[in-house]
Amino acid sequence: MKGSTKLWIQGARPKTLPAAIAPVVVGAACAQLSVASQNKWSNAFLALIVSLALQVAVNFANDYSDGVRGTDKNRVGPLRLVGSGAKSPVAVKRATFVAFGIAAVFGLTLAATTSWWVLLVGVLCFFAGWFYTGGKNPYGYLGLGEVFVFVFFGIVATMGTTFVINQTLTTESFLSSVVVGCLACALLAVNNLRDIAGDTLANKRTLAVRLGDRGARKFYVALFVVAGITVCLVAVSHTTALLGLIGLLAAIKPIKRVVRGATGAELIEVLTMTGRVQMIVALSLSIGLLVS
């Protein structure tokens, strides 16, 4: 039983969970800036559960879809349940929809206490998460994975958190969501950089495959540059948001690794560091916004 639980935890890919936590943290900080009649802070907790459940669901869906296609046969990186034969496709597919179900239950609660538009956003998140690698023509195989991550784990998750707390959408929450989205994309970018060889053989045309090794490394660095510039834009109206730039200093080490040509298993460590950077920036930017 313990071994099975460990496999499921590994399959959920906990190193990617900062992409689900960061937007809620930053979105809540942005909500604090707004003068609203009543902030529903309990909704921030519900939003966190929805975000985490969606991230896990997407990870399991990716595991299932890539596994049944045979994309994961020669993959270097975290354990893939279906590709490794550790779990059956049916079991992983079931886990995917359990995670989606958890997100749906808490998402419905958010919609009932705020706006039913939240329900529509939730439906879009479901379809986007499943068809990332699922279906006959998954857009993740067309190099559009980063678009999905930027939109849903950046813009939607961050601004959505602000909205469910106080029903406002602000310039600060939008700019901050761009920062979060860029860092979430960096997680996917380094993951896809590691998998270029295997994805090429499997005809999975990720953005990294399309850009090539050198271009994918430049793209990874560019994401941090854009995040830094956007933090400066937030600081135009909230000077202490520049704390986010201090947080970005933590990106120097993983950037050096990528620029110097890290490959294979070494990029697994870079993935961990990138997730850590995302949380550090999210916390430092949020603190900067709260004390402004």
PDB file of N, CA and C in Angstrom, residues 20-54:
ATOM      1  N   ALA A  20       0.838  25.918  -9.473  1.00  0.00           N
ATOM      2  CA  ALA A  20      -0.547  26.029  -9.015  1.00  0.00           C
ATOM      3  C   ALA A  20      -0.669  26.921  -7.783  1.00  0.00           C
ATOM      4  N   ILE A  21       0.369  26.954  -6.968  1.00  0.00           N
ATOM      5  CA  ILE A  21       0.327  27.726  -5.723  1.00  0.00           C
ATOM      6  C   ILE A  21       0.620  29.205  -5.957  1.00  0.00           C
ATOM      7  N   ALA A  22       1.621  29.493  -6.787  1.00  0.00           N
ATOM      8  CA  ALA A  22       2.068  30.872  -7.009  1.00  0.00           C
ATOM      9  C   ALA A  22       0.953  31.823  -7.441  1.00  0.00           C
ATOM     10  N   PRO A  23       0.110  31.463  -8.422  1.00  0.00           N
ATOM     11  CA  PRO A  23      -0.920  32.414  -8.852  1.00  0.00           C
ATOM     12  C   PRO A  23      -1.936  32.738  -7.768  1.00  0.00           C
ATOM     13  N   VAL A  24      -2.215  31.792  -6.892  1.00  0.00           N
ATOM     14  CA  VAL A  24      -3.174  32.045  -5.811  1.00  0.00           C
ATOM     15  C   VAL A  24      -2.571  33.000  -4.787  1.00  0.00           C
ATOM     16  N   VAL A  25      -1.299  32.804  -4.470  1.00  0.00           N
ATOM     17  CA  VAL A  25      -0.611  33.687  -3.527  1.00  0.00           C
ATOM     18  C   VAL A  25      -0.586  35.118  -4.061  1.00  0.00           C
ATOM     19  N   VAL A  26      -0.175  35.273  -5.310  1.00  0.00           N
ATOM     20  CA  VAL A  26      -0.077  36.608  -5.909  1.00  0.00           C
ATOM     21  C   VAL A  26      -1.464  37.216  -6.110  1.00  0.00           C
ATOM     22  N   GLY A  27      -2.416  36.413  -6.553  1.00  0.00           N
ATOM     23  CA  GLY A  27      -3.777  36.915  -6.757  1.00  0.00           C
ATOM     24  C   GLY A  27      -4.398  37.410  -5.474  1.00  0.00           C
ATOM     25  N   ALA A  28      -4.136  36.713  -4.367  1.00  0.00           N
ATOM     26  CA  ALA A  28      -4.656  37.137  -3.067  1.00  0.00           C
ATOM     27  C   ALA A  28      -4.023  38.456  -2.635  1.00  0.00           C
ATOM     28  N   ALA A  29      -2.725  38.609  -2.901  1.00  0.00           N
ATOM     29  CA  ALA A  29      -2.051  39.863  -2.561  1.00  0.00           C
ATOM     30  C   ALA A  29      -2.635  41.021  -3.360  1.00  0.00           C
ATOM     31  N   CYS A  30      -2.933  40.780  -4.625  1.00  0.00           N
ATOM     32  CA  CYS A  30      -3.537  41.823  -5.465  1.00  0.00           C
ATOM     33  C   CYS A  30      -4.932  42.191  -4.960  1.00  0.00           C
ATOM     34  N   ALA A  31      -5.661  41.214  -4.446  1.00  0.00           N
ATOM     35  CA  ALA A  31      -7.001  41.476  -3.917  1.00  0.00           C
ATOM     36  C   ALA A  31      -6.937  42.413  -2.720  1.00  0.00           C
ATOM     37  N   GLN A  32      -5.869  42.282  -1.930  1.00  0.00           N
ATOM     38  CA  GLN A  32      -5.718  43.125  -0.751  1.00  0.00           C
ATOM     39  C   GLN A  32      -5.549  44.595  -1.125  1.00  0.00           C
ATOM     40  N   LEU A  33      -5.078  44.864  -2.343  1.00  0.00           N
ATOM     41  CA  LEU A  33      -4.872  46.244  -2.788  1.00  0.00           C
ATOM     42  C   LEU A  33      -6.181  46.954  -3.100  1.00  0.00           C
ATOM     43  N   SER A  34      -7.213  46.184  -3.416  1.00  0.00           N
ATOM     44  CA  SER A  34      -8.477  46.767  -3.854  1.00  0.00           C
ATOM     45  C   SER A  34      -9.354  47.134  -2.663  1.00  0.00           C
ATOM     46  N   VAL A  35     -10.047  48.241  -2.813  1.00  0.00           N
ATOM     47  CA  VAL A  35     -11.007  48.659  -1.796  1.00  0.00           C
ATOM     48  C   VAL A  35     -12.345  48.041  -2.157  1.00  0.00           C
ATOM     49  N   ALA A  36     -12.692  46.980  -1.479  1.00  0.00           N
ATOM     50  CA  ALA A  36     -13.940  46.271  -1.767  1.00  0.00           C
ATOM     51  C   ALA A  36     -14.808  46.245  -0.516  1.00  0.00           C
ATOM     52  N   SER A  37     -16.111  46.129  -0.721  1.00  0.00           N
ATOM     53  CA  SER A  37     -17.036  46.142   0.407  1.00  0.00           C
ATOM     54  C   SER A  37     -16.824  44.941   1.321  1.00  0.00           C
ATOM     55  N   GLN A  38     -16.459  43.833   0.726  1.00  0.00           N
ATOM     56  CA  GLN A  38     -16.252  42.628   1.530  1.00  0.00           C
ATOM     57  C   GLN A  38     -15.340  41.648   0.802  1.00  0.00           C
ATOM     58  N   ASN A  39     -14.165  41.437   1.364  1.00  0.00           N
ATOM     59  CA  ASN A  39     -13.247  40.459   0.793  1.00  0.00           C
ATOM     60  C   ASN A  39     -13.571  39.071   1.340  1.00  0.00           C
ATOM     61  N   LYS A  40     -13.775  38.118   0.455  1.00  0.00           N
ATOM     62  CA  LYS A  40     -14.090  36.746   0.859  1.00  0.00           C
ATOM     63  C   LYS A  40     -12.798  35.930   0.864  1.00  0.00           C
ATOM     64  N   TRP A  41     -12.051  36.025   1.960  1.00  0.00           N
ATOM     65  CA  TRP A  41     -10.746  35.379   2.010  1.00  0.00           C
ATOM     66  C   TRP A  41     -10.836  33.861   2.038  1.00  0.00           C
ATOM     67  N   SER A  42     -11.972  33.345   2.463  1.00  0.00           N
ATOM     68  CA  SER A  42     -12.141  31.887   2.432  1.00  0.00           C
ATOM     69  C   SER A  42     -12.096  31.368   0.999  1.00  0.00           C
ATOM     70  N   ASN A  43     -12.457  32.241   0.051  1.00  0.00           N
ATOM     71  CA  ASN A  43     -12.429  31.838  -1.356  1.00  0.00           C
ATOM     72  C   ASN A  43     -11.010  31.647  -1.869  1.00  0.00           C
ATOM     73  N   ALA A  44     -10.046  32.294  -1.214  1.00  0.00           N
ATOM     74  CA  ALA A  44      -8.644  32.100  -1.608  1.00  0.00           C
ATOM     75  C   ALA A  44      -8.239  30.652  -1.342  1.00  0.00           C
ATOM     76  N   PHE A  45      -8.708  30.108  -0.226  1.00  0.00           N
ATOM     77  CA  PHE A  45      -8.422  28.710   0.106  1.00  0.00           C
ATOM     78  C   PHE A  45      -9.075  27.776  -0.906  1.00  0.00           C
ATOM     79  N   LEU A  46     -10.324  28.075  -1.272  1.00  0.00           N
ATOM     80  CA  LEU A  46     -11.017  27.260  -2.268  1.00  0.00           C
ATOM     81  C   LEU A  46     -10.300  27.336  -3.615  1.00  0.00           C
ATOM     82  N   ALA A  47      -9.845  28.540  -3.969  1.00  0.00           N
ATOM     83  CA  ALA A  47      -9.125  28.723  -5.234  1.00  0.00           C
ATOM     84  C   ALA A  47      -7.834  27.912  -5.246  1.00  0.00           C
ATOM     85  N   LEU A  48      -7.173  27.828  -4.099  1.00  0.00           N
ATOM     86  CA  LEU A  48      -5.936  27.047  -4.001  1.00  0.00           C
ATOM     87  C   LEU A  48      -6.211  25.564  -4.246  1.00  0.00           C
ATOM     88  N   ILE A  49      -7.287  25.058  -3.670  1.00  0.00           N
ATOM     89  CA  ILE A  49      -7.640  23.649  -3.875  1.00  0.00           C
ATOM     90  C   ILE A  49      -7.948  23.389  -5.347  1.00  0.00           C
ATOM     91  N   VAL A  50      -8.713  24.300  -5.963  1.00  0.00           N
ATOM     92  CA  VAL A  50      -9.048  24.154  -7.385  1.00  0.00           C
ATOM     93  C   VAL A  50      -7.781  24.149  -8.227  1.00  0.00           C
ATOM     94  N   SER A  51      -6.880  25.092  -7.951  1.00  0.00           N
ATOM     95  CA  SER A  51      -5.652  25.213  -8.730  1.00  0.00           C
ATOM     96  C   SER A  51      -4.776  23.972  -8.589  1.00  0.00           C
ATOM     97  N   LEU A  52      -4.617  23.482  -7.366  1.00  0.00           N
ATOM     98  CA  LEU A  52      -3.806  22.281  -7.137  1.00  0.00           C
ATOM     99  C   LEU A  52      -4.430  21.059  -7.802  1.00  0.00           C
ATOM    100  N   ALA A  53      -5.755  20.934  -7.681  1.00  0.00           N
ATOM    101  CA  ALA A  53      -6.442  19.786  -8.283  1.00  0.00           C
ATOM    102  C   ALA A  53      -6.317  19.806  -9.798  1.00  0.00           C
ATOM    103  N   LEU A  54      -6.417  20.996 -10.388  1.00  0.00           N
ATOM    104  CA  LEU A  54      -6.274  21.112 -11.843  1.00  0.00           C
ATOM    105  C   LEU A  54      -4.860  20.754 -12.289  1.00  0.00           C
TER     106      LEU A  54
END
